[in-house]
mmCIF file of C-alpha atoms in Angstrom:
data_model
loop_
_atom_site.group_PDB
_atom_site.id
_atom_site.type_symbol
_atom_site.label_atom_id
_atom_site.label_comp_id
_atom_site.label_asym_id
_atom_site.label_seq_id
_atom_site.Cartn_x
_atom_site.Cartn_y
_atom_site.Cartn_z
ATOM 1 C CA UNK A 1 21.533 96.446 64.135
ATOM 2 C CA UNK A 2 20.740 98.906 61.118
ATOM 3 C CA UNK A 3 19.032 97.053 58.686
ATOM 4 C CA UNK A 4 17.621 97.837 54.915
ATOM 5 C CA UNK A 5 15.461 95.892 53.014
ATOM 6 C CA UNK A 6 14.480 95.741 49.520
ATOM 7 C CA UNK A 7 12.343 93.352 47.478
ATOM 8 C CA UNK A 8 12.467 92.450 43.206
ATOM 9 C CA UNK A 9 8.813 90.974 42.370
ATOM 10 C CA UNK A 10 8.638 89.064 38.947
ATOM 11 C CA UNK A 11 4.764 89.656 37.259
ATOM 12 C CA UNK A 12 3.708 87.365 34.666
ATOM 13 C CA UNK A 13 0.372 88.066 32.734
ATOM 14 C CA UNK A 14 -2.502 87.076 30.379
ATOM 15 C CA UNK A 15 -2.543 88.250 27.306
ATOM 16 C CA UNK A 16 -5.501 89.698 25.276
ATOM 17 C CA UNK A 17 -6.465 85.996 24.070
ATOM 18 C CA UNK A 18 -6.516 84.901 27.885
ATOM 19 C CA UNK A 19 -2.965 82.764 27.280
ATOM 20 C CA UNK A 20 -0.240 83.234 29.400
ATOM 21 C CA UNK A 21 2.071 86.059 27.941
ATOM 22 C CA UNK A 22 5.585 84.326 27.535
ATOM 23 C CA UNK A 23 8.717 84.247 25.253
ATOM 24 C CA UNK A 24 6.962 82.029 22.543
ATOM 25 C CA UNK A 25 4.236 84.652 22.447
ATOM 26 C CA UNK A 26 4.850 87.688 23.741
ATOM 27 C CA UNK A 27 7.891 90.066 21.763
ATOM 28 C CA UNK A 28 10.314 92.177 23.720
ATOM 29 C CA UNK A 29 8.412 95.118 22.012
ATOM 30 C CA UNK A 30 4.933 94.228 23.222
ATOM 31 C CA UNK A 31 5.904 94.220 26.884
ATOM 32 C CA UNK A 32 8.381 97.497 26.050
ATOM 33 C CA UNK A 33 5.303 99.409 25.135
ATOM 34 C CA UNK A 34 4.344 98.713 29.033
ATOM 35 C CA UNK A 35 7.631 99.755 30.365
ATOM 36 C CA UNK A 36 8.238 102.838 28.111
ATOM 37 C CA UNK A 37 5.230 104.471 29.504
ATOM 38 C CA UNK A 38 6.419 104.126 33.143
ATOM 39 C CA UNK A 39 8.138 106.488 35.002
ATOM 40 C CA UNK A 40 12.075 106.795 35.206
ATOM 41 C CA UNK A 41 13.101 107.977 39.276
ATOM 42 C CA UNK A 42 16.285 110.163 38.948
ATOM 43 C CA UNK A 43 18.592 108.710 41.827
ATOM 44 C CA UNK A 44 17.448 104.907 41.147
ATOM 45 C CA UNK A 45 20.469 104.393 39.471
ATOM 46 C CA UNK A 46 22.543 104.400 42.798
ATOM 47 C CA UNK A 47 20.871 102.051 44.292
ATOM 48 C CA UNK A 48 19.780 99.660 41.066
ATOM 49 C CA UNK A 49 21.647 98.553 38.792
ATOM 50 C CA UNK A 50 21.291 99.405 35.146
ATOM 51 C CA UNK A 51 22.998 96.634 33.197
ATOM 52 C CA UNK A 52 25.220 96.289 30.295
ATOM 53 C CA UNK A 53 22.317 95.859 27.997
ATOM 54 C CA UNK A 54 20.210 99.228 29.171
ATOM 55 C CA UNK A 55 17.076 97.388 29.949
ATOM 56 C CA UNK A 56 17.148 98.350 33.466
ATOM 57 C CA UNK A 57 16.525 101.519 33.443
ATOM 58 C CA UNK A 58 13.624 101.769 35.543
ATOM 59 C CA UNK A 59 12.116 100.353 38.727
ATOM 60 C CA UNK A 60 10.250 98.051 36.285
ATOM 61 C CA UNK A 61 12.645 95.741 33.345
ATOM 62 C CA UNK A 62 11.958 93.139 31.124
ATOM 63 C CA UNK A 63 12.971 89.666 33.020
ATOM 64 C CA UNK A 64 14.603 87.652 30.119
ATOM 65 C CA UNK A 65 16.676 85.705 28.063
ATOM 66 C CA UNK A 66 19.323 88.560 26.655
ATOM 67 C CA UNK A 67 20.334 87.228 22.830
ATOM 68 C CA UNK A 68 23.354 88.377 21.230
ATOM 69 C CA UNK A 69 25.208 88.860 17.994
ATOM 70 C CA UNK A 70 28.398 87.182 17.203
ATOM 71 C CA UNK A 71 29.401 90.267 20.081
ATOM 72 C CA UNK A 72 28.319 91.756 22.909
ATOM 73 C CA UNK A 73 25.839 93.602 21.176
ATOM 74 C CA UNK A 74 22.009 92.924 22.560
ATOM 75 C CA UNK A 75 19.726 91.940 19.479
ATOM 76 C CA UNK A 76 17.094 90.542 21.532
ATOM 77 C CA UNK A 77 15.292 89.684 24.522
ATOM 78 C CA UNK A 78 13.535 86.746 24.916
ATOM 79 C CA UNK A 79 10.753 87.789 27.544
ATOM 80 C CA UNK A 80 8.387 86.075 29.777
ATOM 81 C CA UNK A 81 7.554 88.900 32.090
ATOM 82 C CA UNK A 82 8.093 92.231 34.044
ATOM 83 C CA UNK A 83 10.112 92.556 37.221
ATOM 84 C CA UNK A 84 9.075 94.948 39.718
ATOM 85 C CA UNK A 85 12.106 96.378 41.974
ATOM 86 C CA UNK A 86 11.670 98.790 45.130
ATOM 87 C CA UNK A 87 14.760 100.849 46.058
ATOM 88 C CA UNK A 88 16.317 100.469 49.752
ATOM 89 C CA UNK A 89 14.553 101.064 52.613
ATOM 90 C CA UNK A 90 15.040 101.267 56.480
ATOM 91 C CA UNK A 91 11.891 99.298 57.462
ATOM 92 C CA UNK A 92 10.090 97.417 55.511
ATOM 93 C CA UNK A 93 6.741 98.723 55.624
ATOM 94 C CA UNK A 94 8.123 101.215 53.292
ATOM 95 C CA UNK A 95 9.852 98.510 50.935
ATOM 96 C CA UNK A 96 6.109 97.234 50.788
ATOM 97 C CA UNK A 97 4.561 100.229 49.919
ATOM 98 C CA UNK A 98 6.603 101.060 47.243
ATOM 99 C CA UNK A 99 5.952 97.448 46.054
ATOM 100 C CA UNK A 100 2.348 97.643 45.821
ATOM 101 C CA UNK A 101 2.520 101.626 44.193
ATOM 102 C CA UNK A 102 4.403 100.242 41.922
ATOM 103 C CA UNK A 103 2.772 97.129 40.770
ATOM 104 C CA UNK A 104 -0.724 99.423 40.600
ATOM 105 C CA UNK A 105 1.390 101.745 38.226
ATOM 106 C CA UNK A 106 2.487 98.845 36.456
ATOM 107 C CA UNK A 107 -1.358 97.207 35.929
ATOM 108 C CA UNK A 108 -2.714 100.434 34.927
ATOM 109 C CA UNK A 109 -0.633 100.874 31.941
ATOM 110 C CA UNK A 110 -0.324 97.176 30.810
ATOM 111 C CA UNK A 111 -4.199 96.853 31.214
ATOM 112 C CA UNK A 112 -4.082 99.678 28.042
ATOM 113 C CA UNK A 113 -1.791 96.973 26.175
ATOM 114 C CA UNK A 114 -4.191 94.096 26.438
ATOM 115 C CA UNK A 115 -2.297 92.575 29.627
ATOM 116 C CA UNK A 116 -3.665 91.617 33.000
ATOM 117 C CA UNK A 117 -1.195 90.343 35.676
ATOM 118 C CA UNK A 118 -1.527 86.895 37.141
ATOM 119 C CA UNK A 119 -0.058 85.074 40.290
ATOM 120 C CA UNK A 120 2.315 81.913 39.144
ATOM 121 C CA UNK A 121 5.445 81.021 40.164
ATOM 122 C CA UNK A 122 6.135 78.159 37.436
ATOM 123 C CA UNK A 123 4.920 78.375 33.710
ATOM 124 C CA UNK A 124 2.119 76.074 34.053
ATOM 125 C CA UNK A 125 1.606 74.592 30.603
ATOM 126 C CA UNK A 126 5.759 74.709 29.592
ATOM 127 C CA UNK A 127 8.243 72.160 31.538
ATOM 128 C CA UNK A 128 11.726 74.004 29.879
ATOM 129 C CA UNK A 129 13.005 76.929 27.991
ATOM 130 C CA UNK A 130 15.740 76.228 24.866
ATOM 131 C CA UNK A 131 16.671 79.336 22.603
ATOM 132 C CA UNK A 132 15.258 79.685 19.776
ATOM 133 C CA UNK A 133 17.502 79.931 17.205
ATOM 134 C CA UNK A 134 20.046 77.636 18.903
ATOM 135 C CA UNK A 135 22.454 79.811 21.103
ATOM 136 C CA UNK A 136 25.813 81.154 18.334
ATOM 137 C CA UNK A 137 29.474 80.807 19.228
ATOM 138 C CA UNK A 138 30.105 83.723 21.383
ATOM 139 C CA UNK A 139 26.652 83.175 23.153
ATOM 140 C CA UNK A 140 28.183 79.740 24.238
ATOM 141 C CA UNK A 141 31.325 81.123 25.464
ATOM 142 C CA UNK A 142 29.345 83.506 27.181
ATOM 143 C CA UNK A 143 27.268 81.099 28.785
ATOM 144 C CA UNK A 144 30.992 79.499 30.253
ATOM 145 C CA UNK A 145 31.366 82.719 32.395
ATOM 146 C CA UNK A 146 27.911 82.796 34.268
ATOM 147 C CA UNK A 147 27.023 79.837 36.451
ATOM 148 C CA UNK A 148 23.567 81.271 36.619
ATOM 149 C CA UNK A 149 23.150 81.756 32.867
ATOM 150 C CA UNK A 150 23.487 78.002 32.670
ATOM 151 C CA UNK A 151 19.984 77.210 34.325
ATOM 152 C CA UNK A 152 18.306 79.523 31.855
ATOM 153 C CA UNK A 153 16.468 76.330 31.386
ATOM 154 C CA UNK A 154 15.016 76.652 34.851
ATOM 155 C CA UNK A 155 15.171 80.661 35.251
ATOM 156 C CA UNK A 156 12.697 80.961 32.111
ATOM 157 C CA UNK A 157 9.760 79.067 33.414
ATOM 158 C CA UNK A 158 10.177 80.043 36.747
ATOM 159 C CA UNK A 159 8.804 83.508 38.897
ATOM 160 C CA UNK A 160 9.709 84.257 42.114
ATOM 161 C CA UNK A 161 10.578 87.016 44.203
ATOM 162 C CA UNK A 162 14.025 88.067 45.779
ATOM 163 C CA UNK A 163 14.039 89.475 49.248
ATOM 164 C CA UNK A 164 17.080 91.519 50.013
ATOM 165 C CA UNK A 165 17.879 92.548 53.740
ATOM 166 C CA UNK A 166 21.491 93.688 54.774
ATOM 167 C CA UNK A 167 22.879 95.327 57.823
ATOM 168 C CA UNK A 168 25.333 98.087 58.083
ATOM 169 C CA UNK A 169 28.734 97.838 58.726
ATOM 170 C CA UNK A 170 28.803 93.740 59.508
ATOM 171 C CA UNK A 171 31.833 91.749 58.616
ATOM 172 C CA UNK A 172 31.345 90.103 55.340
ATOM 173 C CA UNK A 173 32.665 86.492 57.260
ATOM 174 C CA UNK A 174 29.368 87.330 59.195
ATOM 175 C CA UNK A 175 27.063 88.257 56.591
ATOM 176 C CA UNK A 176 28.227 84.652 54.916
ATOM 177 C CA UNK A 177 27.284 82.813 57.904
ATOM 178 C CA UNK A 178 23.734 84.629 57.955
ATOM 179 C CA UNK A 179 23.666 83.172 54.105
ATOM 180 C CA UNK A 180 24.541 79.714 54.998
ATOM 181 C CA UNK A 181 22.103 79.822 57.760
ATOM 182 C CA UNK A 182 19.339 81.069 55.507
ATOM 183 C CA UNK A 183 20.287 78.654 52.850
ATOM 184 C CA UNK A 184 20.527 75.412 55.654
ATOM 185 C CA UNK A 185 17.014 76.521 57.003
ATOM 186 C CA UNK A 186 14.868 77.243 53.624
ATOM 187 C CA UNK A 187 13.346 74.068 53.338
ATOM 188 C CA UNK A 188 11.549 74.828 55.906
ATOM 189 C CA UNK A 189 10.494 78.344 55.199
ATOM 190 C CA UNK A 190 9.816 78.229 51.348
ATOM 191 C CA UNK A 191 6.258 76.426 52.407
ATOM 192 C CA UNK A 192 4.777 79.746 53.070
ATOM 193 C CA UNK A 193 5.378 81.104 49.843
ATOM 194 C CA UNK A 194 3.899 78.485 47.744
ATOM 195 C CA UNK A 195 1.818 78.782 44.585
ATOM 196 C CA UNK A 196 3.084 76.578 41.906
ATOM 197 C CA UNK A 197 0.742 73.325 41.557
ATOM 198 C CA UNK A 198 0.362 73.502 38.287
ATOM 199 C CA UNK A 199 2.959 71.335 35.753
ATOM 200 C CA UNK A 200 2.562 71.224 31.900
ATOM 201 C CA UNK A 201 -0.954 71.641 31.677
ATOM 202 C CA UNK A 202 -2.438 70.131 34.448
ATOM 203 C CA UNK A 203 -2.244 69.797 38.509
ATOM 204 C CA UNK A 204 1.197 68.481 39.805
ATOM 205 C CA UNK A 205 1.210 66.019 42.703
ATOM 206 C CA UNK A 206 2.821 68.800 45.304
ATOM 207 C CA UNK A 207 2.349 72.605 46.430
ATOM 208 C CA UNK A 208 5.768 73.629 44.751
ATOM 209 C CA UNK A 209 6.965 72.419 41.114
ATOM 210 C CA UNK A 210 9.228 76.004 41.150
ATOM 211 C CA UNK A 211 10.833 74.804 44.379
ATOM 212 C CA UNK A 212 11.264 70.841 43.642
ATOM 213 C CA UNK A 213 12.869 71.343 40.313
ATOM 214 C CA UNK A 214 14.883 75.047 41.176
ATOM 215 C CA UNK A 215 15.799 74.711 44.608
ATOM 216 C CA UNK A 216 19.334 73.124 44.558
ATOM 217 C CA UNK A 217 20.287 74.137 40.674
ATOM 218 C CA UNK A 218 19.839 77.697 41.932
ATOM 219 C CA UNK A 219 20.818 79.217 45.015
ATOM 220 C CA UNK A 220 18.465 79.657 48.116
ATOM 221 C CA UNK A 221 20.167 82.488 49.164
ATOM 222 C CA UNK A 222 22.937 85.059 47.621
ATOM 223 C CA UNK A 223 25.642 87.188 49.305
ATOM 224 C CA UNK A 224 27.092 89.877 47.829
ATOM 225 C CA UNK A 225 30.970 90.651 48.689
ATOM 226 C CA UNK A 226 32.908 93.412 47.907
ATOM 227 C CA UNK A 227 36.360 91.548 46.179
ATOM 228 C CA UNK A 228 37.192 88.287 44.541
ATOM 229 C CA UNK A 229 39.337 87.544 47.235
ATOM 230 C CA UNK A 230 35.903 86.988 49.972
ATOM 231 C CA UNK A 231 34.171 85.000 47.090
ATOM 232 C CA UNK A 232 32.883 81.259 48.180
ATOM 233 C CA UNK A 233 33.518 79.089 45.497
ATOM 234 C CA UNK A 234 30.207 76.535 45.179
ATOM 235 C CA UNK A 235 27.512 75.669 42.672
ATOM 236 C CA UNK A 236 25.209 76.943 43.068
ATOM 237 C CA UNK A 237 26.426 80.063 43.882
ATOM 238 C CA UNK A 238 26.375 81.329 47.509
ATOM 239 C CA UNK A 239 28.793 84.763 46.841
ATOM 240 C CA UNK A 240 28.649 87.234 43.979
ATOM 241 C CA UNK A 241 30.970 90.284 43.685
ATOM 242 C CA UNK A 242 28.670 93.079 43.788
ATOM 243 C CA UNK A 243 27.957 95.323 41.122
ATOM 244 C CA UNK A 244 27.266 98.690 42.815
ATOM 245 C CA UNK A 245 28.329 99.920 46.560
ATOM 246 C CA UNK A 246 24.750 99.780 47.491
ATOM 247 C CA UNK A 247 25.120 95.564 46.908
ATOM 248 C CA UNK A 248 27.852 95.316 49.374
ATOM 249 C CA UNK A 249 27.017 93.369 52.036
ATOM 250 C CA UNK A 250 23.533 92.424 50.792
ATOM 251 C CA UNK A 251 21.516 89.372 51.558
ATOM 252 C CA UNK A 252 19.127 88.385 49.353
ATOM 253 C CA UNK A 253 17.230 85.328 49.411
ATOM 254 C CA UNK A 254 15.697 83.535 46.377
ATOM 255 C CA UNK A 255 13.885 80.369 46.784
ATOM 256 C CA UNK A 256 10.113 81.559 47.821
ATOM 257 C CA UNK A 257 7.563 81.526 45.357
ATOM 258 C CA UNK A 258 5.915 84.928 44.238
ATOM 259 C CA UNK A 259 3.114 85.745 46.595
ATOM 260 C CA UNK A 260 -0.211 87.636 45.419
ATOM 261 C CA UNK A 261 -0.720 89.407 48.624
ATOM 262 C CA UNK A 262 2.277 91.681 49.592
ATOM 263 C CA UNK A 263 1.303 91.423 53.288
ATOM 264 C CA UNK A 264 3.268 87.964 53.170
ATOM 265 C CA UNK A 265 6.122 89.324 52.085
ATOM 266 C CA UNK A 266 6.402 91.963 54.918
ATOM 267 C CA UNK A 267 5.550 88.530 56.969
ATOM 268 C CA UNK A 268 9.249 86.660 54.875
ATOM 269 C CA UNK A 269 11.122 89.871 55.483
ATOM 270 C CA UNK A 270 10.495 90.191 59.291
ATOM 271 C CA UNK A 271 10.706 86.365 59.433
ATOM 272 C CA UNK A 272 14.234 86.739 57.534
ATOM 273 C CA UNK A 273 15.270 89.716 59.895
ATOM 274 C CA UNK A 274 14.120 87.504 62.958
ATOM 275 C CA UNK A 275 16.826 84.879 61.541
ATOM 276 C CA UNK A 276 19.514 87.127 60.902
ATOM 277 C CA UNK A 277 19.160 88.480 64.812
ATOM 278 C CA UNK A 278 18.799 84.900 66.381
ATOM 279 C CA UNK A 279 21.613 83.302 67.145
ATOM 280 C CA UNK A 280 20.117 79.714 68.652
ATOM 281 C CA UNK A 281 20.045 78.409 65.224
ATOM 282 C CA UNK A 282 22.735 75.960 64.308
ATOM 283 C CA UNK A 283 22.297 74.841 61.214
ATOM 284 C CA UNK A 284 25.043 76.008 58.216
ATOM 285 C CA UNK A 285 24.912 74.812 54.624
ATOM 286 C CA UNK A 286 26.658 76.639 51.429
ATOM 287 C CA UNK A 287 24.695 75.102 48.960
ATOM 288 C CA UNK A 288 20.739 74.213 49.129
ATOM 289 C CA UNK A 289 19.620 70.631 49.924
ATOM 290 C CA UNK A 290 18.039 69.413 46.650
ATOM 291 C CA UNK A 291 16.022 66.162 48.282
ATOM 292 C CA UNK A 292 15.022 68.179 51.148
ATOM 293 C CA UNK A 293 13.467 70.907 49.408
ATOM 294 C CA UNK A 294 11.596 68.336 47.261
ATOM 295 C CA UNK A 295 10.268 66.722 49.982
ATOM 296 C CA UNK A 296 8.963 70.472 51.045
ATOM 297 C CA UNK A 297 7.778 71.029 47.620
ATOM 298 C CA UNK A 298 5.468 67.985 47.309
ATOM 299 C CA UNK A 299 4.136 68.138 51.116
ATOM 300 C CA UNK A 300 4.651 71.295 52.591
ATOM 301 C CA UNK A 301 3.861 71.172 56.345
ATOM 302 C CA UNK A 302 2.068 67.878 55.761
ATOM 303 C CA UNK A 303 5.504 66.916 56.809
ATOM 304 C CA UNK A 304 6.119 66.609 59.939
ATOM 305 C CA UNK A 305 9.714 67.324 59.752
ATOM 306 C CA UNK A 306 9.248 70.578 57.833
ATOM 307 C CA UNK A 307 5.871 71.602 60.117
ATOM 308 C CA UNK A 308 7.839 71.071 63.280
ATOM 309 C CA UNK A 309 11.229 72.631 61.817
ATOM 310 C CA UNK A 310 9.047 75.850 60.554
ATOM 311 C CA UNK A 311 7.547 76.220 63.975
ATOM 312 C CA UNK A 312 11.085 76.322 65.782
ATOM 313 C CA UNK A 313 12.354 78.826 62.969
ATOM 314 C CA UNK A 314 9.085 80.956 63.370
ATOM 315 C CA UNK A 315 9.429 80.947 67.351
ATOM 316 C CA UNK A 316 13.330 81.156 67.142
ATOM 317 C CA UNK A 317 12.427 84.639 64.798
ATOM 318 C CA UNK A 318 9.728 85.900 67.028
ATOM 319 C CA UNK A 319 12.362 85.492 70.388
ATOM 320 C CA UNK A 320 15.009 87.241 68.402
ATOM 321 C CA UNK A 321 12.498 90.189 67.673
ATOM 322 C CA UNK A 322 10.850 90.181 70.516
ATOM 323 C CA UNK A 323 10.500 94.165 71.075
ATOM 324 C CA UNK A 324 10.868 94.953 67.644
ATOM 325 C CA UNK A 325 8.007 96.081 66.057
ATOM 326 C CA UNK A 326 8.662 94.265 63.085
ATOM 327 C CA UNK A 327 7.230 90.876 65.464
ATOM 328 C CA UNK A 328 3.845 91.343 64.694
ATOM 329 C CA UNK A 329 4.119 91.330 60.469
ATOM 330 C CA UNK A 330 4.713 87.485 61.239
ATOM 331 C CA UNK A 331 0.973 87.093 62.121
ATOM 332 C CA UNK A 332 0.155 85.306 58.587
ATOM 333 C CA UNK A 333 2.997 83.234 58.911
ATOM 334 C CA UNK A 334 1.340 81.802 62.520
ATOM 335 C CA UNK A 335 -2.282 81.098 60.617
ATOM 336 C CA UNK A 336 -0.694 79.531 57.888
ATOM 337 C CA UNK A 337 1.373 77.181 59.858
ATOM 338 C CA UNK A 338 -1.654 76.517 62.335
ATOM 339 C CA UNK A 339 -3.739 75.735 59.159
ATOM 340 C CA UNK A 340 -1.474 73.657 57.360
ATOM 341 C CA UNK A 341 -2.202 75.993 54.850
ATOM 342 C CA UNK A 342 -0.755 77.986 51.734
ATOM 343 C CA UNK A 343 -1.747 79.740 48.585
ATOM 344 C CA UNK A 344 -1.332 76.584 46.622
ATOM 345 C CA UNK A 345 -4.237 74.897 48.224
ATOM 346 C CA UNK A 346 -6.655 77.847 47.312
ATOM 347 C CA UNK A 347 -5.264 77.346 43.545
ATOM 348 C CA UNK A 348 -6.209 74.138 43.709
ATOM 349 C CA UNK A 349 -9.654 73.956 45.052
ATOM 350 C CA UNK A 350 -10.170 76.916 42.752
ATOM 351 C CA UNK A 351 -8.593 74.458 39.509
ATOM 352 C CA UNK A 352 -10.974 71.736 41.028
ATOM 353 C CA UNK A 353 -14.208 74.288 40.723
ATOM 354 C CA UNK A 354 -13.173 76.010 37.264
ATOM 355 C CA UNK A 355 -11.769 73.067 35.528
ATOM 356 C CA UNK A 356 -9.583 75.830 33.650
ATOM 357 C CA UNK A 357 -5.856 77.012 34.777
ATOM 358 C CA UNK A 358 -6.161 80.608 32.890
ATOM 359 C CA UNK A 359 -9.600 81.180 34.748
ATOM 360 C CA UNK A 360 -7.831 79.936 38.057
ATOM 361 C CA UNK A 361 -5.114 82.051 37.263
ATOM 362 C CA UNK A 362 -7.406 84.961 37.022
ATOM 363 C CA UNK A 363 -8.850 84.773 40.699
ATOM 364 C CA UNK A 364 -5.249 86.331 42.077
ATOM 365 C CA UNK A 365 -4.375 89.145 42.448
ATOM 366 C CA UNK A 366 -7.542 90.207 43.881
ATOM 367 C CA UNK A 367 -8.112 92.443 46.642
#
């Protein structure tokens, strides 16, 4: 199997007051300052894709809510970050070292504007997003075409990453079975990503707030097909008609939280590759299961049921990859699961010591 992997990272920040920098502070123009002084790659347009509205231009874009006149013209952008995207690689050390070049790029200049990046993968003081001014006729009618537009709701308060794998030349009836696979299993993988604990303003009862109140409103996982005709109809989504030849056939899975230290992510794409090889697995599901993942989200692998289900996924991935390379980037995975452990318990000791969110907030992203 040729594989290529790829990985979009969404940064939120502080802003020169020490408050989180989001769409009710924070204008399209303050974070374009960051992104305008950032570099533009010439060929990245092959292999990511620009957008109607030209904000993707670069490796880094303004993650948003797009606002439009009574048209399809752009007025605004309702911001509450900066997304980091690597282009496609053939291992994945590579994907991660373009990751972490670019996010040092990216700190550098928005440290000149004031803004210092911070680890969270739910807003932690608001519970919704609604447009403000209400949403105009055609914006409605727009919002009729786009499933995913619909949970702007969610999609605003929320940062994650997306990890995108794909392998050459497989059958796209395959590469849908990988997805339903991915999707029937990520209850049970999500738990090493978590670092949401924090819910308007205060400590939530669980690791996960992104995952119990996203995970089943929004895909797990996302394939993208080359025609209408191999589309999956479902809500959420499990097929998308891809938007550039690079997409075909591309597997991207969205339902971990954003992780501080890149090292896990190498861990989630080797543990994802490890899935996509294995073939003891039986599990299938085309849309996410909403209760299960809440379960996951409040307990993690205090569970039994997820602890014991992520140790047969981690072994099944480390059998399927067992001369690869690749086998020993699941090492974090192992301590995390022997520990019981993820990045949402350090938040919340720290929260317990500091007594202050922002000044929790600004212990990650440390090395």
């Amino acid at each position: 199997m040729v594989f290529s992997f790829g990985i979009e990272h969404e940064v939120a920040f502080l802003n020169r007051e020490g408050k989180l920098a989001d769409f009710d502070s924070t204008t399209f123009a303050e974070f374009n300052q960051v992104v305008d002084r950032l570099p533009i790659y010439p060929n990245d347009h092959l292999q990511l894709r620009v957008g109607d509205a030209g904000i993707r231009k670069k490796r880094w874009y303004i993650e948003g809510f797009e606002r439009f006149a009574d048209s399809d013209e752009v007025i605004d952008c309702l911001s509450k970050g900066i997304e980091i995207r690597t282009t496609i690689h053939s291992n994945i050390q590579n994907a991660i070292t373009e990751l972490s070049d670019s996010f040092n790029l990216l700190c550098e200049v928005a440290a000149e504007f004031g803004f210092s990046p911070i680890l969270t993968s739910f807003h932690p003081y608001k519970t919704s997003f609604a447009p403000n001014p209400p949403l105009n006729e055609y914006e409605l009618k727009q919002l009729q075409t786009d499933p995913d537009d619909q949970t702007a709701n969610i999609y605003m308060v929320t940062y994650g990453p997306d990890l995108n794998i794909s392998v050459a030349d497989l059958p796209h009836e395959r590469v849908i079975d990988i997805g339903k696979k991915l999707t029937y299993y990520s209850p049970y993988i999500v738990p090493f990503s978590y670092s949401s604990p924090f819910y308007n303003g205060t400590l939530w009862e669980g690791l996960s707030v992104r995952t119990f109140i996203r995970t089943g409103k929004r895909p797990a996982t996302l394939i993208f097909v080359q025609g209408k005709e191999q589309l999956i109809n479902s809500v959420p989504a499990l097929t998308k008609i891809a938007r550039l030849p690079a997409e075909v056939g591309r597997i991207e899975f969205k339902a971990f939280d954003s992780c501080d230290d890149f090292s896990i992510y190498a861990a989630l794409l080797a543990l994802l590759k490890g899935l996509v090889i294995d073939e003891s697995l039986p599990g299938r599901a085309t849309v996410p299961d909403a209760e299960l993942h809440k379960l996951s989200a409040k307990l993690g692998f205090d569970d039994e049921d997820i602890f014991t289900n992520a140790a047969k996924i981690l072994q099944a991935a480390e059998v399927a990859l067992r001369d690869d390379p690749d086998i020993a980037l699941l090492a974090p995975l192992k301590v995390m699961l022997t520990k019981r452990r993820t990045k949402s318990h350090t938040l919340i000791e720290l929260f317990k010591n500091l007594g202050s969110i922002e000044e929790t907030l600004k212990c990650t992203y440390q090395t």
